Short mmCIF file of C-alpha atoms in Angstrom, two decimals:
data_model
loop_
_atom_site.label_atom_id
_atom_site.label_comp_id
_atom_site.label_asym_id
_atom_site.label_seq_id
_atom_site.Cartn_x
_atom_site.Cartn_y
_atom_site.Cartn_z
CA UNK A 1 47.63 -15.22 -17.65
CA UNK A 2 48.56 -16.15 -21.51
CA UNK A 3 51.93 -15.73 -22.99
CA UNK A 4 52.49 -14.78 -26.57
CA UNK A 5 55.57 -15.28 -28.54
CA UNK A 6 55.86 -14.41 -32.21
CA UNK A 7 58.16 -15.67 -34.52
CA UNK A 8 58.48 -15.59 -38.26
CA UNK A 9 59.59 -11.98 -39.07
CA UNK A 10 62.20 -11.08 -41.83
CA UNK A 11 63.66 -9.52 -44.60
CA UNK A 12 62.00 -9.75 -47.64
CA UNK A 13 62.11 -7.62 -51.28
CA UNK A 14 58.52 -5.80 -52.26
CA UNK A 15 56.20 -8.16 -53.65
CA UNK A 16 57.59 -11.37 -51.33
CA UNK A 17 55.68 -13.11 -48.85
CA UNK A 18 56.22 -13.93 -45.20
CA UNK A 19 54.38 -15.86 -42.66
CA UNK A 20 54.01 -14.94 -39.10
CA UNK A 21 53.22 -17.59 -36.18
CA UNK A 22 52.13 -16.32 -32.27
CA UNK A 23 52.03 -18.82 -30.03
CA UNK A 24 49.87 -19.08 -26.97
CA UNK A 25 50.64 -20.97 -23.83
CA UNK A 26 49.20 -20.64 -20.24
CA UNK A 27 45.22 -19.98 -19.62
CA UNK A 28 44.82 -20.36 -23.71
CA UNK A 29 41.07 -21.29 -23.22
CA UNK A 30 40.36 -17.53 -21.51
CA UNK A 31 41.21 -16.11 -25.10
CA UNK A 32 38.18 -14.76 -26.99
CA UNK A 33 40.00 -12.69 -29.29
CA UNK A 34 43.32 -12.27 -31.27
CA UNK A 35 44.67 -10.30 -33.34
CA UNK A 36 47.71 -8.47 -34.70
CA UNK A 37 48.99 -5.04 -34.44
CA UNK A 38 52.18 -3.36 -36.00
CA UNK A 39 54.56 -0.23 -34.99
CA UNK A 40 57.09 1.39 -37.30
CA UNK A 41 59.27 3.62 -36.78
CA UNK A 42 58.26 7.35 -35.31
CA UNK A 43 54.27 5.86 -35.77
CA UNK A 44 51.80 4.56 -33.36
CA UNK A 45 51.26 0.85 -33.14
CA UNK A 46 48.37 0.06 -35.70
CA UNK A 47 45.87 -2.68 -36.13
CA UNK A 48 46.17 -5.22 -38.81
CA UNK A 49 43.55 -8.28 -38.55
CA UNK A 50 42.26 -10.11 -35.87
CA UNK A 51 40.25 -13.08 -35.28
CA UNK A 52 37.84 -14.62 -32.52
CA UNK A 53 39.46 -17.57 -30.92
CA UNK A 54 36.30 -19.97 -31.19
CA UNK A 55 34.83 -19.40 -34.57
CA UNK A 56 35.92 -17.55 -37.95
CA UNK A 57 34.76 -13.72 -37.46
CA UNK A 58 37.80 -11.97 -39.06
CA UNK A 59 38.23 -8.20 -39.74
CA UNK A 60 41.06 -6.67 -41.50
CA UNK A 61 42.43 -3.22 -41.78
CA UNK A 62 41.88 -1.32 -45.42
CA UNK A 63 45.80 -1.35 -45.79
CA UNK A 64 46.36 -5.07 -45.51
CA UNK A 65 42.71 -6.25 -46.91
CA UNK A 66 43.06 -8.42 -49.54
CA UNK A 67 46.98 -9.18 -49.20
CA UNK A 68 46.94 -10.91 -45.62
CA UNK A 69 45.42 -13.30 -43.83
CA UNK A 70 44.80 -14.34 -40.13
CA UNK A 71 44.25 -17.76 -39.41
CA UNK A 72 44.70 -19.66 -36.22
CA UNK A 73 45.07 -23.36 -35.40
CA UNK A 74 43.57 -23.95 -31.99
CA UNK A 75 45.11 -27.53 -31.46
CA UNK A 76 48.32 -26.10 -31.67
CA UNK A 77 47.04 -22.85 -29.75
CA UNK A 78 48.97 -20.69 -32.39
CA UNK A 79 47.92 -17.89 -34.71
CA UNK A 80 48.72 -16.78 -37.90
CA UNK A 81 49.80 -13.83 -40.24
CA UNK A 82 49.60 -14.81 -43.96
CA UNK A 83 51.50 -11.69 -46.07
CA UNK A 84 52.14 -11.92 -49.65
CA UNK A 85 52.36 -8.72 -51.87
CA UNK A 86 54.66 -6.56 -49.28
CA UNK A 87 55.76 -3.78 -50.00
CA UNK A 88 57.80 -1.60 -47.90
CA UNK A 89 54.99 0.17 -45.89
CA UNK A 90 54.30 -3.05 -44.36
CA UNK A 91 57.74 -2.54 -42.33
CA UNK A 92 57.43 -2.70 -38.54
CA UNK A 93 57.46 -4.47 -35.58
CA UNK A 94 54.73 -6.82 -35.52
CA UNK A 95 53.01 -7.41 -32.35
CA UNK A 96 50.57 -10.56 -31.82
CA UNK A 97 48.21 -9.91 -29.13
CA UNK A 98 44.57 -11.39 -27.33
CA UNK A 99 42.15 -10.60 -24.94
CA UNK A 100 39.73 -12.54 -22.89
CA UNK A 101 37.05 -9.47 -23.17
CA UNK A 102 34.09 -9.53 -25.20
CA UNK A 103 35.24 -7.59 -27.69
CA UNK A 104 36.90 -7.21 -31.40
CA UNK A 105 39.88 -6.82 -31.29
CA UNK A 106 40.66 -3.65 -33.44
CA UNK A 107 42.57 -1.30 -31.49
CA UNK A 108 45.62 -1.55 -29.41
CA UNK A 109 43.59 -0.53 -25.69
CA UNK A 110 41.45 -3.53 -26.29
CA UNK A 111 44.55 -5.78 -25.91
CA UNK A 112 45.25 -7.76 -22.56
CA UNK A 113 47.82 -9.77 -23.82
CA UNK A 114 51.03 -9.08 -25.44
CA UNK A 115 53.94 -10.56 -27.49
CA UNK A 116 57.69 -9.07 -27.48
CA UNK A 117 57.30 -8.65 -31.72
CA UNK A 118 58.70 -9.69 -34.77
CA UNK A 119 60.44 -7.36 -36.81
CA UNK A 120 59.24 -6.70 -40.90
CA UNK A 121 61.58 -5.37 -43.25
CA UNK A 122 60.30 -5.09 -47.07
CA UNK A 123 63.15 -4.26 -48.96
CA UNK A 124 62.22 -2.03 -52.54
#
């Protein structure tokens, strides 16, 4: 099993920056693939960006391309969310997540591993 817990989330005003950190403990070394995911209010939980564990294959959704960036630091088995230029669509829940499977990890039925979330709140 692998734990995830996310920390980082926050108020900010449009335009601001935040950083999110997930960090992994248990069978860390199972993980091919992490990523993050997000869930406002009334709307399905979305994909953001994710990232294989071993290696730097990244993908991005269109919404957040160019503003954030994932990142991980595998000595300290933690990943990260880089987010500068928010603006308040990017409020939500956000959700770090992995999976051991063979797979990119783009959509939220790909996921085997889940944290409780970090709430984002970009003030206008």
């Amino acid at each position: 099993q692998v734990q995830l817990v996310e920390s980082g989330g926050g108020l900010v005003q449009a335009g601001g920056s935040l950083r999110l950190s997930c960090a992994a403990s248990g069978r860390t070394f199972s993980i091919y693939n992490m990523g993050w995911f997000r869930q406002a209010p009334g709307k399905e939980r979305e994909f953001v960006a994710s990232i294989r564990w071993i290696g730097s294959s990244t993908v991005y959704a269109d919404s957040v391309k160019g503003r954030f960036t994932i990142s991980r630091d595998n000595n300290k088995n933690t990943l990260y969310l880089q987010m500068n230029s928010l603006n308040p669509e990017d409020t939500a829940v956000y959700y770090c997540a992995a999976t051991r499977r063979i797979v990119v990890l783009t959509t939220p039925a790909l996921a085997e591993f889940w944290g409780q979330g970090t709430q984002v709140t970009v003030s206008s």
